Amino acid sequence: MSELENIPQQPVEYTDDNIRHLSDMEHVRTRPGMYIGRLGDGNLPEDGIYVLLKEVIDNSIDEFKMKAGDRIEVDIDENLRVSVRDYGRGIPQGKLVEAVSVLNTGGKYDSKAFKKSVGLNGVGVKAVNALSAHFSVRSYRDGKVRELEFEKGNLMSDHTSDSTDENGTFIFFEPDNTLFKNYSFHDDIVETMLRNYTYLNTGLTIMYNGQRIKSRNGLEDLLTDNMTATGLYPIIHLKDEDIEIAFTHTNQYGEEYHSFVNGQHTTQGGTHQSAFKEHIAKTMKEYFGKYEYGDIRNGIVAAIALNVEEPVFESQTKIKLGSTQMAPDGDSINKYVGDFIKQNVDNYLHMHTDVAEVIENKVKESERERKAMAGVTKLARERAKKANLHNRKLRDCRIHFCDVKNDRKEESSIFITEGDSASGSITKSRDVNTQAVFSLRGKPLNCFGLTKKVCYENEEFNLLQAALDIEEGLDNLRYNKVIVATDADVDGMHIRLLTITFFLQFFPELIKKGHVYVLQTPLFRVRNRRTKIKDKQVIADADALMGDKDKKSDFITRYCYSEEERLAAIKDLGPDPEITRFKGLGEISPEEFVHFIGPDMRLEQVTMHKNDQVQQLLEYYMGKNTMERQNFIIDNLVIEEDLPEDTDPID
């Protein structure tokens, strides 16, 4: 025991001055995670700025559901400032201040007015107000308009005047960039969100920056617009007052689900999605008189939307349904979904025997492949167990085996690295609570065109599959983010492509659900001594981004992710700065690496959309068309002497 440990510790002073009361708006700003989950900068769909947008639009959707207004206008100026106008009834003007700034205040506590609303806790738009640098609301009702303006949740103005505009509500907000640092709304993420609203609310028109978004066929349109593989039969689309389902099968591996509750996209599923999976397989098994559930569901692409009175979600961000009952005194969700599927899907199969035949052929194919892999699968599982996974290939994070709160599961990630040096640097730099590391040995197998049997026969894929726990689908996925972290050279790019091909081939839903990312690491380090930097503002800006330890350094350092950033750094930090070109992750010390895998790490999400022509791209780049690829490379090769004189070639 050290001498310091023998020194008695003095208790921290605790007096009346330590007791504070926070106003509603102060509390939201102090603890934003309690209300919107993560903050972020807008690069990811779960970032807070999209939660703010959703909270505002949810109120307008509720008006549509109450048959008050069938048009919503959404405009985002310069990807920074948002305005939403609906043509519903307008917020009651006498309680307008309370409705947008006092927590636990709202009209949705009265189930008669909002029977099947998402926002039942009286928080949503108040959080938007509190977390915005500027927020304004106008309520148009019966020839009058009342307008309020806020700054960071503080009321700045309030006035009422006559108006000839249609009834409804207008909300403007600009997220506070001191909280959402360097944020920007991304059109593709916003458009996906708005399209989901229209799929679930046929007859609703949303105008997004002048673009008209509307759906006539609900969940059938959702599947049609999002499927990346051709359906084996026309989409089966069935609906009732409080439930709607759509599904088909494809020749892709795995299962793909889109689920919604009261218009909320439950990206992590919940009781309604689990009920669908159970009963769609059970109904088909009873119809055919045989087959296993896994074989029946293999290749299925499906969507379910449910309306539930007073839904209970597992977090404030409402991405997983926890309710088990349809209503306080109603059937269970499992029974309600099961009864609907049993009656309607069974009837459909009896009436469309040609479709039933196609489904059975697909199920038989899945069964044959599963049985062919049976022996290999058993041996592979035994090998994975004997490989002592947690020591040899995987350096796991504590949320899986220590007393770390399960609500941090959304923060969990795994870095897939190449070689011991890179994995060693990341392992020493990571957050051991939430970040795991899996080390590949050399280049993985090109698995394009192979069957899933290779997942068990190939040691690297077998162990990776076991580490992620995705053999039976994504329900048991152990990490929210699967991050491919390879060197920024030709070999690293090849390993990245081979790894992503593995996911595309056998686990496409992992990519479709937004779990796969590529880690962006710097290509250059540019640094210079403080004494050589004349621009004091450059030093001040650098110090603002550094920790206390780094501020004591004689050097100002810039990490550059592109040639443009390198040139800009040289301009700021000249003359004669020291420039290091990182050719591999193993060259970056653990002390430096901590900057690149922390809260502000740069991640590029791997996406998969209908128009991406994934199969054609894989066939071209990963298939056996060797000469075609060779000719393409020859025709597009850039020789160093062909480059402009002022270009500094990389690699």
XYZ file of C-alpha atoms in Angstrom:
651
model
C 0.000 0.000 0.000
C 1.391 3.432 -0.940
C 1.808 6.288 1.517
C -0.976 8.181 -0.226
C -3.413 5.380 0.542
C -2.685 5.774 4.265
C -3.731 9.429 4.300
C -7.281 9.772 5.745
C -9.726 11.019 3.124
C -11.689 14.133 4.072
C -15.413 13.996 3.255
C -16.646 16.431 0.602
C -18.495 19.343 2.192
C -22.287 18.963 1.886
C -24.389 22.022 2.830
C -27.615 23.767 1.899
C -25.739 25.396 -0.984
C -25.390 21.989 -2.620
C -29.157 21.598 -2.931
C -30.418 23.038 -6.208
C -33.736 23.129 -8.003
C -33.641 23.082 -11.784
C -36.470 24.480 -13.860
C -37.979 22.173 -16.461
C -35.932 23.704 -19.275
C -32.725 23.718 -17.195
C -33.171 20.049 -16.359
C -33.561 19.087 -20.014
C -30.449 21.058 -20.946
C -28.468 19.612 -18.040
C -29.522 15.998 -18.686
C -30.369 15.814 -22.425
C -29.644 12.087 -22.553
C -32.661 11.411 -20.332
C -34.936 12.958 -22.956
C -33.434 12.325 -26.389
C -30.776 9.650 -25.909
C -27.504 10.665 -27.567
C -26.521 14.103 -28.886
C -24.333 13.488 -31.948
C -23.770 15.656 -35.019
C -26.374 14.284 -37.410
C -24.246 11.684 -39.187
C -26.282 8.822 -37.709
C -30.063 8.290 -37.748
C -30.170 7.926 -33.960
C -28.501 11.302 -33.351
C -30.426 13.749 -31.203
C -31.293 16.306 -33.873
C -33.478 13.700 -35.605
C -35.200 12.944 -32.304
C -36.021 16.652 -32.043
C -37.460 16.632 -35.563
C -39.444 13.486 -34.826
C -40.923 14.922 -31.636
C -42.291 17.913 -33.564
C -43.642 15.849 -36.466
C -45.219 13.301 -34.118
C -47.573 16.007 -32.889
C -48.592 16.833 -36.455
C -49.111 13.136 -37.213
C -51.377 12.857 -34.186
C -53.488 15.646 -35.670
C -53.757 13.688 -38.925
C -54.790 10.587 -37.003
C -57.535 12.650 -35.388
C -58.696 13.515 -38.939
C -57.563 17.123 -38.547
C -55.334 18.047 -41.478
C -53.834 15.823 -44.183
C -50.807 17.947 -45.122
C -47.531 18.685 -43.309
C -44.831 21.006 -44.606
C -41.243 20.395 -43.475
C -38.446 22.741 -44.483
C -34.805 22.577 -43.396
C -32.754 25.649 -44.234
C -29.068 25.005 -44.981
C -29.387 21.670 -43.135
C -29.473 23.629 -39.866
C -32.839 25.295 -39.178
C -36.163 23.444 -39.206
C -39.744 24.589 -39.679
C -42.800 22.342 -39.532
C -46.320 23.517 -40.428
C -49.401 21.344 -40.072
C -53.052 22.102 -40.775
C -54.630 20.461 -37.765
C -56.592 22.130 -35.021
C -53.744 24.221 -33.627
C -52.522 24.011 -30.031
C -55.094 25.587 -27.692
C -53.815 29.154 -27.415
C -54.632 29.688 -23.753
C -52.192 26.929 -22.758
C -49.614 27.481 -25.498
C -46.773 28.462 -23.141
C -47.359 25.430 -20.917
C -47.673 23.113 -23.925
C -44.183 23.945 -25.199
C -42.223 24.719 -22.028
C -43.680 22.973 -18.966
C -42.922 19.267 -18.600
C -45.750 16.815 -17.974
C -48.221 19.139 -19.682
C -50.160 18.155 -22.797
C -53.416 17.009 -24.339
C -52.393 13.393 -24.723
C -53.090 12.351 -21.158
C -56.761 12.350 -22.180
C -57.129 9.077 -24.045
C -60.361 10.280 -25.614
C -58.471 12.935 -27.575
C -55.347 10.933 -28.405
C -56.143 7.237 -28.094
C -53.167 5.864 -29.949
C -50.459 8.489 -29.749
C -46.720 7.973 -29.357
C -46.006 11.038 -27.227
C -47.901 10.320 -24.046
C -45.424 11.639 -21.507
C -45.791 15.394 -22.069
C -42.072 15.818 -22.833
C -41.442 15.847 -26.609
C -41.708 19.400 -27.904
C -40.535 20.800 -24.563
C -37.224 18.998 -25.087
C -37.019 20.513 -28.569
C -37.541 23.964 -27.069
C -34.965 23.486 -24.314
C -32.273 22.090 -26.629
C -32.673 24.724 -29.335
C -30.781 27.978 -29.576
C -33.932 29.480 -31.101
C -37.460 28.085 -30.927
C -40.755 29.620 -31.967
C -44.306 28.340 -32.151
C -47.458 29.753 -33.728
C -50.943 28.456 -33.092
C -53.527 29.380 -35.715
C -57.088 28.990 -34.449
C -60.322 30.591 -35.593
C -58.905 33.794 -37.067
C -56.281 34.371 -34.361
C -52.599 33.515 -34.174
C -50.556 33.429 -30.978
C -46.781 33.370 -31.405
C -44.105 32.628 -28.801
C -40.345 32.952 -29.210
C -37.757 31.242 -27.002
C -33.989 31.131 -26.705
C -32.526 28.027 -25.041
C -35.903 27.402 -23.415
C -36.361 30.948 -22.098
C -39.464 32.840 -23.251
C -38.442 36.018 -25.089
C -41.701 37.249 -26.648
C -45.420 36.490 -26.709
C -48.015 38.208 -28.864
C -51.414 37.503 -30.405
C -52.917 39.011 -33.565
C -55.612 38.466 -36.172
C -54.900 35.970 -38.951
C -56.522 34.704 -42.132
C -54.306 31.573 -42.286
C -55.726 28.076 -41.989
C -55.901 26.509 -38.533
C -52.863 24.534 -37.448
C -49.470 24.791 -35.787
C -46.143 26.167 -37.009
C -42.915 25.313 -35.152
C -39.434 26.578 -35.926
C -36.304 25.362 -34.154
C -32.562 25.645 -34.531
C -30.687 23.063 -32.426
C -28.161 24.547 -30.026
C -24.750 23.998 -31.591
C -23.068 24.216 -28.202
C -24.783 20.887 -27.467
C -24.970 19.375 -30.975
C -21.475 20.309 -32.059
C -20.953 20.793 -35.816
C -24.365 19.289 -36.479
C -26.042 19.024 -39.868
C -29.303 17.405 -40.981
C -28.701 14.839 -43.726
C -31.310 14.734 -46.474
C -31.254 10.947 -46.851
C -31.905 10.366 -43.139
C -34.679 12.967 -43.013
C -36.309 11.657 -46.175
C -36.308 8.080 -44.860
C -37.997 9.280 -41.664
C -40.649 11.212 -43.588
C -41.334 8.346 -46.002
C -41.925 6.050 -43.034
C -44.549 8.486 -41.770
C -46.382 8.366 -45.105
C -46.212 4.555 -45.344
C -47.991 4.393 -42.010
C -50.500 7.118 -42.769
C -51.956 6.594 -46.235
C -53.607 9.757 -47.464
C -51.084 12.004 -45.694
C -48.971 14.324 -47.844
C -45.634 15.619 -46.552
C -43.876 18.382 -48.456
C -40.151 18.266 -47.721
C -38.277 21.282 -49.052
C -40.811 21.389 -51.870
C -40.664 17.644 -52.605
C -43.963 15.770 -52.329
C -43.895 12.517 -50.332
C -46.992 10.317 -50.221
C -47.903 6.618 -50.060
C -51.030 4.964 -51.431
C -50.323 1.362 -50.419
C -48.852 1.650 -46.938
C -46.477 -1.098 -45.860
C -46.571 -2.647 -49.316
C -44.917 0.519 -50.617
C -42.400 0.390 -47.769
C -41.231 -3.092 -48.759
C -41.265 -2.259 -52.471
C -39.117 0.827 -51.905
C -36.647 -0.842 -49.526
C -36.140 -4.419 -50.726
C -32.672 -5.008 -52.161
C -33.536 -8.492 -53.477
C -36.395 -9.535 -55.740
C -39.444 -11.003 -54.031
C -40.240 -14.619 -54.899
C -43.969 -13.798 -54.979
C -46.109 -10.635 -54.842
C -46.058 -8.912 -51.467
C -48.847 -10.178 -49.201
C -50.467 -7.114 -47.657
C -53.105 -7.499 -44.936
C -54.606 -4.933 -42.582
C -57.288 -4.229 -40.009
C -58.137 -1.202 -37.895
C -55.162 -1.504 -35.516
C -52.776 -3.812 -37.364
C -51.131 -3.923 -40.777
C -48.624 -6.458 -42.083
C -46.793 -7.015 -45.361
C -44.303 -9.727 -46.284
C -42.649 -11.773 -48.989
C -39.643 -14.084 -49.301
C -36.415 -13.502 -51.233
C -33.366 -15.614 -51.968
C -31.220 -13.652 -49.527
C -30.071 -15.162 -46.242
C -31.526 -14.217 -42.892
C -34.655 -12.332 -41.883
C -35.499 -8.661 -42.330
C -38.155 -6.802 -40.345
C -39.525 -3.272 -40.253
C -41.749 -2.649 -37.237
C -43.789 0.314 -36.031
C -46.041 1.235 -33.122
C -48.410 4.195 -33.416
C -46.231 5.532 -36.217
C -42.996 5.155 -34.243
C -40.247 3.199 -36.025
C -39.224 0.585 -33.455
C -35.799 -0.144 -34.893
C -35.025 -2.631 -32.116
C -38.363 -4.417 -32.456
C -40.152 -5.414 -29.295
C -43.179 -7.469 -28.302
C -45.109 -6.807 -31.535
C -42.222 -7.880 -33.780
C -41.546 -10.968 -31.676
C -45.226 -11.888 -31.933
C -45.151 -11.510 -35.713
C -42.076 -13.722 -36.050
C -43.572 -16.416 -33.848
C -46.991 -16.544 -35.443
C -46.046 -16.147 -39.107
C -43.877 -19.260 -38.740
C -46.454 -21.093 -36.622
C -49.279 -20.399 -39.106
C -47.241 -21.567 -42.093
C -46.049 -24.660 -40.259
C -49.635 -25.582 -39.483
C -50.661 -24.923 -43.087
C -47.888 -27.080 -44.572
C -48.010 -29.611 -41.742
C -44.231 -29.633 -41.234
C -40.953 -27.634 -41.362
C -39.023 -25.754 -38.713
C -39.600 -22.133 -37.847
C -36.099 -21.071 -38.926
C -36.500 -22.641 -42.358
C -39.894 -20.980 -42.815
C -38.574 -17.522 -41.948
C -35.259 -17.723 -43.821
C -35.294 -15.067 -46.535
C -38.450 -13.347 -45.253
C -38.792 -9.580 -45.616
C -41.670 -8.235 -43.544
C -43.215 -5.184 -41.940
C -45.718 -4.847 -39.120
C -47.445 -1.722 -37.838
C -49.549 -1.802 -34.689
C -51.709 0.774 -32.922
C -51.644 0.380 -29.151
C -53.409 2.441 -26.533
C -50.871 4.034 -24.190
C -47.808 2.136 -25.482
C -44.891 1.467 -23.152
C -41.408 1.729 -24.643
C -38.152 0.576 -23.142
C -36.507 4.014 -23.382
C -37.336 7.660 -24.027
C -36.187 7.279 -27.642
C -39.009 4.729 -28.185
C -37.126 2.293 -30.417
C -38.308 -0.906 -28.706
C -41.844 -1.703 -27.601
C -42.180 -3.084 -24.092
C -45.981 -3.261 -23.884
C -47.554 -6.685 -23.534
C -51.200 -5.538 -23.649
C -53.106 -3.900 -26.516
C -55.007 -1.726 -24.041
C -55.397 -1.666 -20.239
C -58.179 -4.295 -20.357
C -57.583 -5.748 -23.817
C -55.944 -8.842 -25.285
C -52.228 -9.380 -25.033
C -50.222 -8.130 -28.000
C -49.036 -11.663 -28.672
C -52.596 -13.009 -28.843
C -53.899 -10.091 -30.885
C -51.125 -10.371 -33.489
C -51.342 -14.182 -33.442
C -55.112 -14.257 -33.987
C -54.857 -11.798 -36.879
C -52.073 -13.733 -38.613
C -53.672 -17.116 -38.016
C -56.947 -16.070 -39.600
C -55.740 -13.854 -42.438
C -52.511 -15.524 -43.540
C -54.053 -18.987 -43.368
C -56.996 -17.778 -45.457
C -54.640 -16.165 -47.964
C -52.605 -19.344 -48.428
C -55.741 -21.414 -48.973
C -57.008 -18.921 -51.539
C -53.647 -18.483 -53.320
C -52.202 -21.961 -53.589
C -49.728 -20.824 -56.256
C -48.117 -18.465 -53.738
C -48.183 -21.203 -51.084
C -46.294 -23.462 -53.481
C -43.568 -20.850 -54.031
C -43.208 -20.375 -50.270
C -42.948 -24.106 -49.680
C -40.260 -24.463 -52.350
C -38.251 -21.736 -50.634
C -38.712 -23.423 -47.244
C -37.612 -26.771 -48.671
C -34.473 -25.162 -50.091
C -33.638 -23.650 -46.702
C -34.254 -27.005 -45.030
C -31.954 -28.834 -47.459
C -29.136 -26.357 -46.904
C -29.555 -26.474 -43.134
C -29.424 -30.278 -43.082
C -26.386 -30.274 -45.352
C -24.631 -28.003 -42.855
C -25.763 -29.899 -39.755
C -22.534 -31.814 -39.197
C -20.330 -28.878 -40.127
C -22.290 -26.553 -37.836
C -21.867 -28.810 -34.818
C -18.122 -29.161 -35.365
C -17.743 -25.421 -35.968
C -19.496 -24.566 -32.707
C -17.203 -26.954 -30.862
C -14.147 -25.381 -32.514
C -15.334 -21.893 -31.578
C -15.706 -23.001 -27.975
C -12.299 -24.695 -27.885
C -10.647 -21.662 -29.464
C -11.098 -19.848 -26.155
C -12.768 -17.021 -28.030
C -12.513 -14.364 -25.355
C -8.724 -14.595 -25.162
C -7.497 -15.569 -28.585
C -9.542 -13.603 -31.114
C -11.890 -11.399 -29.130
C -11.059 -8.865 -26.457
C -14.553 -8.306 -25.176
C -16.038 -5.331 -23.346
C -17.370 -5.397 -19.821
C -21.059 -4.887 -20.524
C -21.235 -8.574 -21.445
C -19.695 -10.026 -18.313
C -19.455 -7.356 -15.623
C -21.899 -5.306 -13.610
C -22.326 -2.583 -16.207
C -25.835 -1.275 -16.789
C -27.599 -2.948 -19.708
C -28.871 0.418 -20.924
C -25.359 1.009 -22.259
C -25.935 -1.701 -24.885
C -26.646 1.027 -27.446
C -23.125 2.373 -26.831
C -21.454 -0.990 -27.431
C -19.201 -1.526 -30.422
C -16.696 -4.009 -31.767
C -13.673 -3.112 -33.894
C -12.750 -5.680 -36.535
C -9.022 -5.186 -37.105
C -6.233 -6.784 -39.099
C -3.137 -8.151 -37.424
C -1.782 -7.978 -33.903
C -0.226 -4.495 -34.030
C -3.420 -2.692 -35.025
C -5.588 -4.647 -32.604
C -3.003 -4.027 -29.889
C -3.140 -0.258 -30.348
C -6.937 -0.185 -30.316
C -7.116 -2.565 -27.344
C -4.887 -0.295 -25.246
C -6.855 2.821 -26.248
C -10.469 1.612 -26.102
C -13.180 2.112 -23.509
C -13.127 -1.341 -21.905
C -16.740 -0.956 -20.760
C -18.292 -0.623 -24.209
C -15.656 -1.305 -26.902
C -14.517 -4.774 -27.970
C -11.805 -5.780 -30.456
C -11.787 -8.745 -32.847
C -8.534 -9.475 -34.671
C -8.515 -10.963 -38.165
C -5.570 -13.070 -39.267
C -4.624 -11.788 -42.681
C -7.143 -11.421 -45.489
C -10.466 -13.221 -45.042
C -11.894 -15.471 -47.720
C -13.763 -13.966 -50.669
C -17.134 -15.566 -49.931
C -19.143 -14.123 -52.830
C -21.155 -16.846 -54.518
C -20.519 -19.360 -51.718
C -23.176 -20.925 -49.499
C -23.579 -20.241 -45.805
C -21.680 -23.437 -45.114
C -18.508 -21.354 -45.415
C -19.524 -19.479 -42.240
C -18.759 -22.655 -40.331
C -15.943 -24.160 -42.393
C -13.827 -20.989 -42.441
C -12.242 -20.376 -39.039
C -12.202 -16.564 -39.306
C -15.872 -16.342 -40.290
C -16.897 -18.970 -37.776
C -15.265 -17.101 -34.900
C -16.514 -13.698 -36.091
C -20.062 -15.026 -36.376
C -19.774 -16.458 -32.867
C -18.333 -13.205 -31.482
C -21.280 -11.206 -32.872
C -23.771 -13.968 -31.944
C -25.707 -13.538 -35.197
C -25.960 -17.164 -36.258
C -29.728 -17.162 -35.614
C -30.331 -13.552 -36.682
C -29.928 -10.139 -35.082
C -32.028 -10.713 -31.960
C -28.905 -11.637 -29.984
C -26.494 -9.196 -31.647
C -23.978 -8.350 -28.938
C -22.815 -4.960 -30.261
C -24.768 -2.020 -31.611
C -21.928 -0.948 -33.900
C -19.753 -3.336 -35.904
C -16.783 -1.222 -36.994
C -14.354 -2.357 -39.681
C -10.980 -0.834 -38.771
C -8.339 -1.546 -41.404
C -5.219 0.216 -42.667
C -5.573 3.089 -45.128
C -3.660 1.255 -47.851
C -4.470 -1.130 -50.679
C -4.333 -4.245 -48.492
C -6.467 -2.579 -45.837
C -9.068 -1.569 -48.417
C -9.113 -5.138 -49.737
C -9.662 -6.586 -46.257
C -12.429 -4.046 -45.667
C -14.125 -5.077 -48.920
C -13.839 -8.797 -48.125
C -15.311 -8.286 -44.652
C -18.245 -6.233 -45.942
C -18.827 -8.834 -48.669
C -19.188 -11.441 -45.922
C -21.913 -9.366 -44.250
C -23.672 -8.578 -47.540
C -23.655 -12.215 -48.553
C -24.877 -13.844 -45.346
C -26.121 -11.127 -42.963
C -27.502 -8.278 -45.113
C -29.864 -7.174 -42.340
C -26.823 -6.261 -40.240
C -26.083 -3.568 -42.822
C -29.705 -2.646 -43.550
C -30.351 -2.028 -39.866
C -27.410 0.377 -39.758
C -25.030 -1.630 -37.555
C -21.952 -1.724 -39.854
C -19.441 1.134 -40.025
C -15.970 1.867 -41.341
C -13.559 3.613 -38.978
C -11.943 6.689 -40.480
C -8.402 7.130 -39.169
C -6.025 9.957 -40.070
C -3.698 9.677 -43.024
C -1.337 12.351 -41.723
C -0.120 13.929 -38.542
C 1.044 17.517 -39.007
C 2.647 19.245 -36.054
C 4.886 22.176 -35.278
C 6.372 23.861 -32.247
C 4.276 26.561 -30.636
C 7.153 29.000 -31.010
C 7.015 28.660 -34.811
C 3.285 29.327 -35.082
C 2.634 33.034 -35.514
C -1.155 32.924 -35.561
C -2.217 32.987 -31.883
C -5.795 32.120 -32.819
C -4.584 28.809 -34.273
C -2.961 28.030 -30.918
C -6.067 29.063 -28.997
C -8.325 26.954 -31.216
C -6.018 23.951 -30.839
C -5.901 24.315 -27.049
C -9.705 24.441 -26.930
C -9.825 20.977 -28.488
C -7.049 19.442 -26.382
C -7.013 17.963 -22.920
C -5.081 19.624 -20.126
C -2.154 17.261 -20.645
C -1.841 18.091 -24.351
C -1.971 21.836 -23.663
C 1.373 21.515 -21.883
C 3.013 20.107 -25.022
C 5.559 22.171 -26.937
C 3.763 21.105 -30.127
C 0.444 21.901 -31.755
C -0.768 18.809 -33.611
C -3.323 18.360 -36.388
C -4.556 14.948 -37.515
C -5.604 15.030 -41.166
C -7.986 12.638 -42.873
C -7.462 13.867 -46.439
C -4.957 15.633 -48.657
C -7.037 18.819 -48.383
C -6.846 18.729 -44.589
C -3.082 18.148 -44.768
C -2.547 21.215 -46.967
C -4.747 23.330 -44.688
C -2.789 22.168 -41.623
C 0.527 23.018 -43.267
C -0.793 26.489 -44.042
C -1.902 27.030 -40.425
C 1.070 25.434 -38.667
C 3.979 26.463 -40.951
C 6.843 27.059 -41.420
C 8.466 23.657 -41.913
C 6.035 21.503 -39.925
C 6.791 17.879 -39.161
C 4.580 15.630 -41.342
C 4.006 11.937 -40.630
C 2.191 9.678 -43.100
C 0.374 6.835 -41.306
C 0.480 3.754 -43.526
C -0.976 1.373 -40.949
C -2.982 1.498 -37.744
C -0.134 -0.212 -35.931
C 2.014 2.896 -36.526
C -0.354 5.004 -34.407
C 0.526 4.848 -30.729
C -2.164 3.957 -28.182
C -1.767 7.458 -26.706
C -2.766 8.928 -30.061
C -5.318 6.279 -30.961
C -7.505 7.263 -28.022
C -8.380 10.447 -29.938
C -9.687 8.472 -32.916
C -11.984 5.973 -31.177
C -13.480 8.225 -28.521
C -16.857 9.998 -28.499
C -15.932 12.056 -31.574
C -14.544 9.224 -33.686
C -15.255 9.476 -37.388
C -17.420 6.655 -38.653
C -18.762 6.081 -42.135
C -21.934 4.030 -42.068
C -22.214 1.202 -44.590
C -25.646 1.491 -46.195
C -27.686 -0.690 -48.498
C -30.559 0.644 -50.588
C -32.847 -0.663 -53.301
C -31.087 1.221 -56.102
C -27.570 0.211 -55.082
C -27.544 -2.853 -57.376
C -25.655 -4.769 -54.708
C -25.640 -8.119 -56.475
C -24.360 -6.593 -59.717
C -21.615 -4.713 -57.880
C -20.544 -7.792 -55.957
C -20.574 -9.845 -59.134
C -18.369 -7.290 -60.872
C -15.860 -6.633 -58.092
C -15.887 -9.959 -56.246
C -17.019 -12.428 -58.915
C -14.998 -14.478 -61.390
C -14.927 -11.879 -64.196
C -11.154 -11.531 -63.858
C -10.437 -10.178 -67.349
C -13.259 -7.627 -67.199
C -11.919 -6.209 -63.929
C -8.355 -6.310 -65.262
C -9.317 -4.299 -68.338
C -11.176 -1.784 -66.155
C -8.075 -1.279 -63.994
C -5.837 -0.854 -67.035
C -8.204 1.672 -68.623
C -8.512 3.730 -65.430
C -5.001 3.440 -64.025
C -3.390 6.745 -63.086
C 0.379 6.641 -63.542
C 2.423 8.875 -61.231
C 3.998 10.810 -64.127
C 0.487 11.584 -65.406
C -0.336 13.526 -62.254
C -0.156 17.347 -62.260
C 3.152 18.700 -61.009
C 1.596 20.249 -57.906
C 0.036 16.961 -56.816
C 1.672 15.058 -53.977
C 0.801 11.383 -54.696
C -0.269 9.277 -51.746
C 1.050 5.695 -51.686
